Tab-separated table of C-alpha atoms in Angstrom:
chain	number	residue	atom	x	y	z
A	1	UNK	CA	-36.059	-0.075	1.972
A	2	UNK	CA	-32.418	0.927	1.298
A	3	UNK	CA	-31.557	4.468	2.142
A	4	UNK	CA	-29.808	5.969	-0.795
A	5	UNK	CA	-29.776	9.891	-0.487
A	6	UNK	CA	-26.189	10.908	-1.116
A	7	UNK	CA	-24.821	7.533	-0.207
A	8	UNK	CA	-21.590	6.775	-2.024
A	9	UNK	CA	-22.749	4.200	-4.663
A	10	UNK	CA	-19.527	2.157	-4.648
A	11	UNK	CA	-20.091	1.292	-0.926
A	12	UNK	CA	-22.908	-0.740	-2.140
A	13	UNK	CA	-22.577	-4.531	-2.966
A	14	UNK	CA	-24.034	-5.951	-6.110
A	15	UNK	CA	-26.985	-7.395	-4.187
A	16	UNK	CA	-27.735	-4.103	-2.595
A	17	UNK	CA	-27.693	-2.438	-6.045
A	18	UNK	CA	-30.103	-5.162	-7.204
A	19	UNK	CA	-32.289	-4.386	-4.271
A	20	UNK	CA	-32.199	-0.749	-5.258
A	21	UNK	CA	-33.214	-1.297	-8.783
A	22	UNK	CA	-36.151	-3.623	-7.789
A	23	UNK	CA	-37.461	-0.869	-5.842
A	24	UNK	CA	-37.414	1.293	-8.990
A	25	UNK	CA	-39.141	-1.474	-11.043
A	26	UNK	CA	-36.096	-1.801	-13.134
A	27	UNK	CA	-34.750	-5.095	-14.445
A	28	UNK	CA	-32.043	-6.863	-12.227
A	29	UNK	CA	-29.506	-6.760	-14.917
A	30	UNK	CA	-29.330	-3.025	-14.701
A	31	UNK	CA	-27.426	-3.495	-11.284
A	32	UNK	CA	-24.858	-5.593	-13.051
A	33	UNK	CA	-24.476	-2.964	-15.617
A	34	UNK	CA	-23.890	-0.179	-13.120
A	35	UNK	CA	-21.538	-2.338	-11.128
A	36	UNK	CA	-19.311	-3.010	-14.211
A	37	UNK	CA	-19.128	0.724	-14.825
A	38	UNK	CA	-18.101	1.382	-11.278
A	39	UNK	CA	-15.470	-1.366	-11.006
A	40	UNK	CA	-14.452	-2.907	-14.352
A	41	UNK	CA	-14.746	0.283	-16.535
A	42	UNK	CA	-13.919	2.619	-13.665
A	43	UNK	CA	-16.507	5.242	-14.493
A	44	UNK	CA	-16.211	8.378	-12.275
A	45	UNK	CA	-19.630	9.794	-13.229
A	46	UNK	CA	-23.057	8.650	-13.787
A	47	UNK	CA	-23.150	10.402	-17.176
A	48	UNK	CA	-20.395	8.156	-18.341
A	49	UNK	CA	-22.753	5.066	-17.909
A	50	UNK	CA	-23.824	5.264	-21.583
A	51	UNK	CA	-25.777	2.032	-21.699
A	52	UNK	CA	-28.253	3.335	-19.192
A	53	UNK	CA	-31.165	5.630	-20.125
A	54	UNK	CA	-30.754	9.271	-19.532
A	55	UNK	CA	-33.747	9.233	-16.922
A	56	UNK	CA	-31.999	6.384	-15.077
A	57	UNK	CA	-28.782	8.147	-14.964
A	58	UNK	CA	-30.314	11.243	-13.640
A	59	UNK	CA	-32.239	9.083	-10.968
A	60	UNK	CA	-28.867	7.681	-9.770
A	61	UNK	CA	-27.348	11.049	-9.637
A	62	UNK	CA	-30.095	12.351	-7.489
A	63	UNK	CA	-30.033	9.353	-5.266
A	64	UNK	CA	-26.216	8.598	-4.877
A	65	UNK	CA	-22.955	10.271	-4.722
A	66	UNK	CA	-19.794	9.001	-6.616
A	67	UNK	CA	-16.896	10.456	-5.012
A	68	UNK	CA	-13.527	9.663	-6.548
A	69	UNK	CA	-10.017	11.013	-5.942
A	70	UNK	CA	-8.266	13.056	-8.610
A	71	UNK	CA	-4.516	13.805	-9.485
A	72	UNK	CA	-3.743	17.156	-8.026
A	73	UNK	CA	-0.196	17.282	-9.066
A	74	UNK	CA	2.342	15.153	-10.850
A	75	UNK	CA	6.263	15.073	-10.757
A	76	UNK	CA	8.524	13.224	-13.069
A	77	UNK	CA	11.789	12.055	-11.775
A	78	UNK	CA	14.955	11.869	-13.884
A	79	UNK	CA	14.945	8.065	-13.407
A	80	UNK	CA	11.457	7.644	-14.748
A	81	UNK	CA	9.585	7.492	-11.399
A	82	UNK	CA	6.319	9.365	-11.377
A	83	UNK	CA	4.851	10.747	-8.076
A	84	UNK	CA	1.275	11.794	-7.983
A	85	UNK	CA	-0.488	13.930	-5.452
A	86	UNK	CA	-4.056	12.913	-5.239
A	87	UNK	CA	-6.938	15.096	-3.843
A	88	UNK	CA	-9.928	13.566	-2.002
A	89	UNK	CA	-13.429	14.887	-2.510
A	90	UNK	CA	-13.192	16.323	1.094
A	91	UNK	CA	-9.910	18.248	0.333
A	92	UNK	CA	-7.252	16.006	1.793
A	93	UNK	CA	-4.001	15.153	-0.098
A	94	UNK	CA	-2.378	11.823	-0.314
A	95	UNK	CA	0.648	10.629	-2.414
A	96	UNK	CA	1.320	7.503	-4.729
A	97	UNK	CA	4.087	6.562	-6.976
A	98	UNK	CA	4.681	4.694	-10.119
A	99	UNK	CA	8.051	2.881	-10.026
A	100	UNK	CA	9.039	1.622	-13.458
A	101	UNK	CA	11.830	-0.926	-14.266
A	102	UNK	CA	12.413	-2.924	-17.413
A	103	UNK	CA	10.685	-6.128	-15.805
A	104	UNK	CA	7.891	-4.500	-13.927
A	105	UNK	CA	5.678	-1.323	-13.375
A	106	UNK	CA	4.973	-1.073	-9.683
A	107	UNK	CA	2.531	1.146	-7.886
A	108	UNK	CA	3.353	2.230	-4.411
A	109	UNK	CA	-0.036	3.263	-2.622
A	110	UNK	CA	-1.050	4.897	0.528
A	111	UNK	CA	-3.688	3.531	2.943
A	112	UNK	CA	-4.002	6.479	5.234
A	113	UNK	CA	-3.997	10.233	5.119
A	114	UNK	CA	-0.851	10.864	7.264
A	115	UNK	CA	0.110	8.287	9.907
A	116	UNK	CA	-0.073	7.737	13.557
A	117	UNK	CA	3.003	5.592	14.255
A	118	UNK	CA	5.676	8.541	14.262
A	119	UNK	CA	8.663	6.493	12.979
A	120	UNK	CA	11.601	8.675	13.383
A	121	UNK	CA	13.050	8.333	9.983
A	122	UNK	CA	10.068	8.664	7.817
A	123	UNK	CA	8.513	11.939	6.594
A	124	UNK	CA	4.934	10.637	6.775
A	125	UNK	CA	5.511	9.892	10.447
A	126	UNK	CA	5.914	13.487	11.255
A	127	UNK	CA	2.443	14.307	9.918
A	128	UNK	CA	-0.854	13.766	11.649
A	129	UNK	CA	-3.177	10.983	10.780
A	130	UNK	CA	-6.122	12.793	9.380
A	131	UNK	CA	-8.347	9.629	8.563
A	132	UNK	CA	-8.087	6.280	6.778
A	133	UNK	CA	-8.456	6.134	3.065
A	134	UNK	CA	-11.840	4.416	2.060
A	135	UNK	CA	-11.409	1.258	0.100
A	136	UNK	CA	-12.783	2.878	-3.200
A	137	UNK	CA	-10.189	5.702	-2.708
A	138	UNK	CA	-7.397	3.202	-2.465
A	139	UNK	CA	-8.797	1.516	-5.745
A	140	UNK	CA	-8.831	4.903	-7.371
A	141	UNK	CA	-4.966	5.338	-6.553
A	142	UNK	CA	-4.358	2.097	-8.271
A	143	UNK	CA	-6.590	2.878	-11.375
A	144	UNK	CA	-4.997	6.422	-11.727
A	145	UNK	CA	-1.440	5.065	-11.448
A	146	UNK	CA	-2.380	2.217	-13.865
A	147	UNK	CA	-3.534	4.815	-16.338
A	148	UNK	CA	-0.235	6.715	-15.902
A	149	UNK	CA	1.680	3.577	-16.521
A	150	UNK	CA	-0.290	2.782	-19.783
A	151	UNK	CA	-0.035	6.448	-21.009
A	152	UNK	CA	3.728	6.791	-20.337
A	153	UNK	CA	5.062	3.360	-20.660
A	154	UNK	CA	2.439	1.523	-22.640
A	155	UNK	CA	2.433	-1.100	-20.068
A	156	UNK	CA	-0.222	-2.011	-17.374
A	157	UNK	CA	0.774	-2.188	-13.730
A	158	UNK	CA	2.559	-5.459	-12.781
A	159	UNK	CA	2.800	-5.039	-9.124
A	160	UNK	CA	1.349	-3.076	-6.195
A	161	UNK	CA	2.848	-2.484	-2.977
A	162	UNK	CA	1.129	-0.840	0.164
A	163	UNK	CA	4.245	1.002	1.077
A	164	UNK	CA	3.033	4.654	0.818
A	165	UNK	CA	1.571	7.024	3.517
A	166	UNK	CA	-0.034	5.173	6.641
A	167	UNK	CA	-0.099	1.904	8.234
A	168	UNK	CA	-2.110	-0.582	6.128
A	169	UNK	CA	-3.003	-2.992	9.057
A	170	UNK	CA	-4.461	-0.051	11.037
A	171	UNK	CA	-6.985	0.352	8.265
A	172	UNK	CA	-7.416	-3.359	7.839
A	173	UNK	CA	-11.032	-3.513	6.581
A	174	UNK	CA	-10.527	-1.072	3.844
A	175	UNK	CA	-7.112	-2.297	2.787
A	176	UNK	CA	-8.703	-5.844	2.505
A	177	UNK	CA	-11.761	-4.631	0.653
A	178	UNK	CA	-9.627	-2.670	-1.820
A	179	UNK	CA	-7.407	-5.681	-2.522
A	180	UNK	CA	-10.649	-7.835	-3.109
A	181	UNK	CA	-11.709	-5.375	-5.619
A	182	UNK	CA	-8.184	-4.981	-7.319
A	183	UNK	CA	-7.977	-8.733	-7.653
A	184	UNK	CA	-11.577	-9.394	-8.679
A	185	UNK	CA	-12.231	-10.141	-12.382
A	186	UNK	CA	-14.995	-7.658	-12.084
A	187	UNK	CA	-12.385	-5.160	-10.927
A	188	UNK	CA	-8.715	-4.835	-12.233
A	189	UNK	CA	-8.125	-8.586	-12.050
A	190	UNK	CA	-4.589	-8.490	-10.660
A	191	UNK	CA	-3.152	-11.608	-9.155
A	192	UNK	CA	-2.774	-11.275	-5.331
A	193	UNK	CA	0.692	-12.875	-5.679
A	194	UNK	CA	1.651	-9.479	-7.165
A	195	UNK	CA	0.582	-7.458	-4.235
A	196	UNK	CA	2.630	-6.914	-1.158
A	197	UNK	CA	1.458	-5.234	2.130
A	198	UNK	CA	3.990	-3.774	4.222
A	199	UNK	CA	3.542	-3.190	7.995
A	200	UNK	CA	5.542	-1.518	10.744
A	201	UNK	CA	4.568	-4.370	12.833
A	202	UNK	CA	1.055	-4.796	14.332
A	203	UNK	CA	1.343	-8.366	15.650
A	204	UNK	CA	-2.539	-8.878	16.259
A	205	UNK	CA	-3.289	-7.969	12.670
A	206	UNK	CA	-0.583	-9.878	11.193
A	207	UNK	CA	-2.217	-13.075	12.754
A	208	UNK	CA	-5.634	-11.810	11.583
A	209	UNK	CA	-4.113	-11.829	7.959
A	210	UNK	CA	-3.202	-15.578	8.611
A	211	UNK	CA	-6.730	-16.237	9.965
A	212	UNK	CA	-8.262	-14.571	6.841
A	213	UNK	CA	-6.081	-16.764	4.593
A	214	UNK	CA	-4.922	-13.835	2.429
A	215	UNK	CA	-3.035	-14.595	-0.702
A	216	UNK	CA	-0.773	-11.586	-1.017
A	217	UNK	CA	2.811	-11.029	0.177
A	218	UNK	CA	3.750	-9.463	3.538
A	219	UNK	CA	6.693	-7.273	4.171
A	220	UNK	CA	7.725	-6.278	7.842
A	221	UNK	CA	9.470	-2.912	8.105
A	222	UNK	CA	12.090	-4.157	10.643
A	223	UNK	CA	14.876	-1.541	10.411
A	224	UNK	CA	16.572	-2.516	13.702
A	225	UNK	CA	16.977	-6.136	14.972
A	226	UNK	CA	16.967	-5.616	18.738
A	227	UNK	CA	14.085	-3.990	20.859
A	228	UNK	CA	16.147	-1.253	22.283
A	229	UNK	CA	17.194	0.227	18.922
A	230	UNK	CA	13.858	-0.478	17.400
A	231	UNK	CA	11.946	1.304	20.301
A	232	UNK	CA	14.082	4.378	19.579
A	233	UNK	CA	13.152	4.672	16.065
A	234	UNK	CA	9.682	2.978	15.792
A	235	UNK	CA	7.477	3.560	18.833
A	236	UNK	CA	5.198	0.931	17.744
A	237	UNK	CA	7.727	-1.670	18.928
A	238	UNK	CA	7.031	-0.783	22.615
A	239	UNK	CA	3.603	-2.471	22.162
A	240	UNK	CA	4.721	-4.892	19.373
A	241	UNK	CA	8.157	-6.130	20.357
A	242	UNK	CA	10.328	-8.389	18.240
A	243	UNK	CA	9.397	-11.609	20.044
A	244	UNK	CA	5.761	-10.883	19.390
A	245	UNK	CA	6.283	-10.078	15.798
A	246	UNK	CA	8.416	-13.246	15.124
A	247	UNK	CA	5.485	-15.269	16.655
A	248	UNK	CA	2.886	-13.440	14.529
A	249	UNK	CA	4.992	-13.983	11.382
A	250	UNK	CA	5.313	-17.719	11.914
A	251	UNK	CA	1.599	-17.824	12.583
A	252	UNK	CA	0.962	-15.915	9.331
A	253	UNK	CA	3.167	-18.392	7.369
A	254	UNK	CA	1.753	-21.437	9.057
A	255	UNK	CA	-1.635	-20.384	7.897
A	256	UNK	CA	-0.921	-19.023	4.465
A	257	UNK	CA	2.558	-20.167	3.186
A	258	UNK	CA	2.840	-16.767	1.565
A	259	UNK	CA	6.142	-14.926	0.915
A	260	UNK	CA	7.343	-12.877	3.775
A	261	UNK	CA	10.041	-10.005	3.257
A	262	UNK	CA	11.983	-8.055	5.772
A	263	UNK	CA	12.708	-4.420	5.123
A	264	UNK	CA	15.812	-2.970	6.574
A	265	UNK	CA	17.038	0.633	6.082
A	266	UNK	CA	20.688	1.215	6.748
A	267	UNK	CA	21.335	4.187	9.027
A	268	UNK	CA	24.846	5.490	9.461
A	269	UNK	CA	26.425	4.476	12.919
A	270	UNK	CA	23.057	3.247	14.135
A	271	UNK	CA	22.117	-0.205	12.563
A	272	UNK	CA	24.927	-0.671	10.136
A	273	UNK	CA	27.661	-2.574	12.066
A	274	UNK	CA	28.581	-6.265	11.732
A	275	UNK	CA	27.110	-6.704	15.292
A	276	UNK	CA	23.797	-5.306	13.789
A	277	UNK	CA	24.146	-7.673	10.790
A	278	UNK	CA	24.601	-10.631	13.262
A	279	UNK	CA	21.372	-9.601	15.117
A	280	UNK	CA	19.589	-9.320	11.741
A	281	UNK	CA	20.634	-12.840	10.805
A	282	UNK	CA	19.307	-14.246	14.219
A	283	UNK	CA	15.897	-12.737	13.277
A	284	UNK	CA	15.993	-14.014	9.724
A	285	UNK	CA	16.640	-17.454	11.104
A	286	UNK	CA	13.599	-17.579	13.280
A	287	UNK	CA	11.086	-16.747	10.516
A	288	UNK	CA	10.602	-18.483	7.128
A	289	UNK	CA	11.329	-15.195	5.217
A	290	UNK	CA	12.151	-15.324	1.523
A	291	UNK	CA	14.384	-12.082	1.332
A	292	UNK	CA	15.768	-9.350	3.250
A	293	UNK	CA	15.495	-6.019	1.388
A	294	UNK	CA	18.489	-3.679	2.563
A	295	UNK	CA	17.414	-0.185	1.674
A	296	UNK	CA	19.577	2.967	1.302
A	297	UNK	CA	18.342	5.695	3.528
A	298	UNK	CA	16.654	8.740	1.976
A	299	UNK	CA	17.454	11.717	4.162
A	300	UNK	CA	14.510	14.050	5.277
A	301	UNK	CA	14.867	17.417	6.797
A	302	UNK	CA	12.946	16.490	10.021
A	303	UNK	CA	15.267	13.442	10.879
A	304	UNK	CA	18.879	13.298	12.126
A	305	UNK	CA	19.665	10.090	10.201
A	306	UNK	CA	22.346	9.883	7.455
A	307	UNK	CA	23.125	7.351	4.868
A	308	UNK	CA	26.225	5.035	5.617
A	309	UNK	CA	29.319	5.116	3.533
A	310	UNK	CA	29.432	2.802	0.462
A	311	UNK	CA	32.058	0.694	2.048
A	312	UNK	CA	29.873	0.141	5.095
A	313	UNK	CA	26.966	-0.846	2.982
A	314	UNK	CA	29.082	-3.365	0.995
A	315	UNK	CA	30.663	-4.882	4.147
A	316	UNK	CA	27.074	-5.476	5.541
A	317	UNK	CA	25.805	-7.002	2.376
A	318	UNK	CA	28.750	-9.270	2.120
A	319	UNK	CA	28.471	-10.527	5.742
A	320	UNK	CA	24.847	-11.266	5.108
A	321	UNK	CA	25.644	-13.126	1.868
A	322	UNK	CA	28.454	-15.055	3.549
A	323	UNK	CA	26.019	-16.093	6.151
A	324	UNK	CA	23.555	-17.375	3.596
A	325	UNK	CA	21.038	-14.662	4.030
A	326	UNK	CA	19.085	-14.015	0.800
A	327	UNK	CA	19.587	-10.200	0.811
A	328	UNK	CA	19.096	-7.755	-1.800
A	329	UNK	CA	20.359	-4.067	-1.935
A	330	UNK	CA	17.534	-1.819	-2.958
A	331	UNK	CA	18.492	1.533	-4.424
A	332	UNK	CA	15.825	3.980	-4.039
A	333	UNK	CA	13.969	5.494	-6.991
A	334	UNK	CA	12.588	9.089	-7.391
A	335	UNK	CA	14.827	10.770	-4.811
A	336	UNK	CA	15.038	13.934	-6.809
A	337	UNK	CA	11.267	14.366	-6.413
A	338	UNK	CA	10.828	13.187	-2.769
A	339	UNK	CA	9.217	9.978	-3.993
A	340	UNK	CA	11.681	7.391	-2.504
A	341	UNK	CA	11.122	5.278	0.533
A	342	UNK	CA	10.146	7.178	3.463
A	343	UNK	CA	9.881	10.573	1.664
A	344	UNK	CA	6.234	10.967	1.130
A	345	UNK	CA	4.821	13.728	3.013
A	346	UNK	CA	2.781	16.261	1.036
A	347	UNK	CA	5.406	18.912	2.119
A	348	UNK	CA	2.848	21.893	1.970
A	349	UNK	CA	0.729	19.976	4.752
A	350	UNK	CA	3.525	19.527	7.292
């Protein structure tokens, strides 16, 4: 018999729920009703499941837990960006961001509480990794940001990027399961083509994405186009060098034909020269990448990096364009509330 005492009910599959209801002598369709409450209707309590009898709701509450993250604090940027700090049921804090434009409403979600990769330019990299987020917690992030989008902008989320706190590919199983729920008609029903998973570069897991024939987009946080510089700012490069990543990205594309993007933050006097641009072009030409996002750096207290001058940025962009690189300059949103790229840190936890 299924052990249920205090088990998180959202960790059960539909067939496991059906098995449970059979042991109660209940009709099989009750499992489908509960499953819809959990995922399609996003109920966060058994009491909310109003088409079940009161007795059955009490029985579920006695046998299962239904933990859900909650919004702990919200900040609103002058540019319309909304940053939320979420609190997990075990008291951890994690951040997510709603990034609105006229064309789209994007949720930037976290996959871990803290991060273990220690990238030198990223605020999250200066935090310890407390634990992975469970798939239902990631789902809750998206649900809560979607509710914000509907409340503030009268629009549902159009896109999701896994670019918040943590390395998604080091929480592979939960991230894949969360995306399966987000894209399911029995969940949020979003198209996987509107989801981008961003990685600092875990070659083995990029290949795993290919083997699993995922349908979402992939972004590689490159930020330096030679191993020496990348080692300096991203310690993960010491075990996942550029050659290994190029091979993994080509494997991923061969298996999925999904869109690949390079992310490249410009740091003053570090990776912003024409020589750096040349090295970036060489990498770009070895991978079937659709786009290079050139990102303006958002300074953080813990790091020594600075933004380049505007002229330097323009020269870098013009050089890429002259060499037929599909590059886009991405201006960061939410800088005034520390919600921009690389700034998520739960400052009171540092």
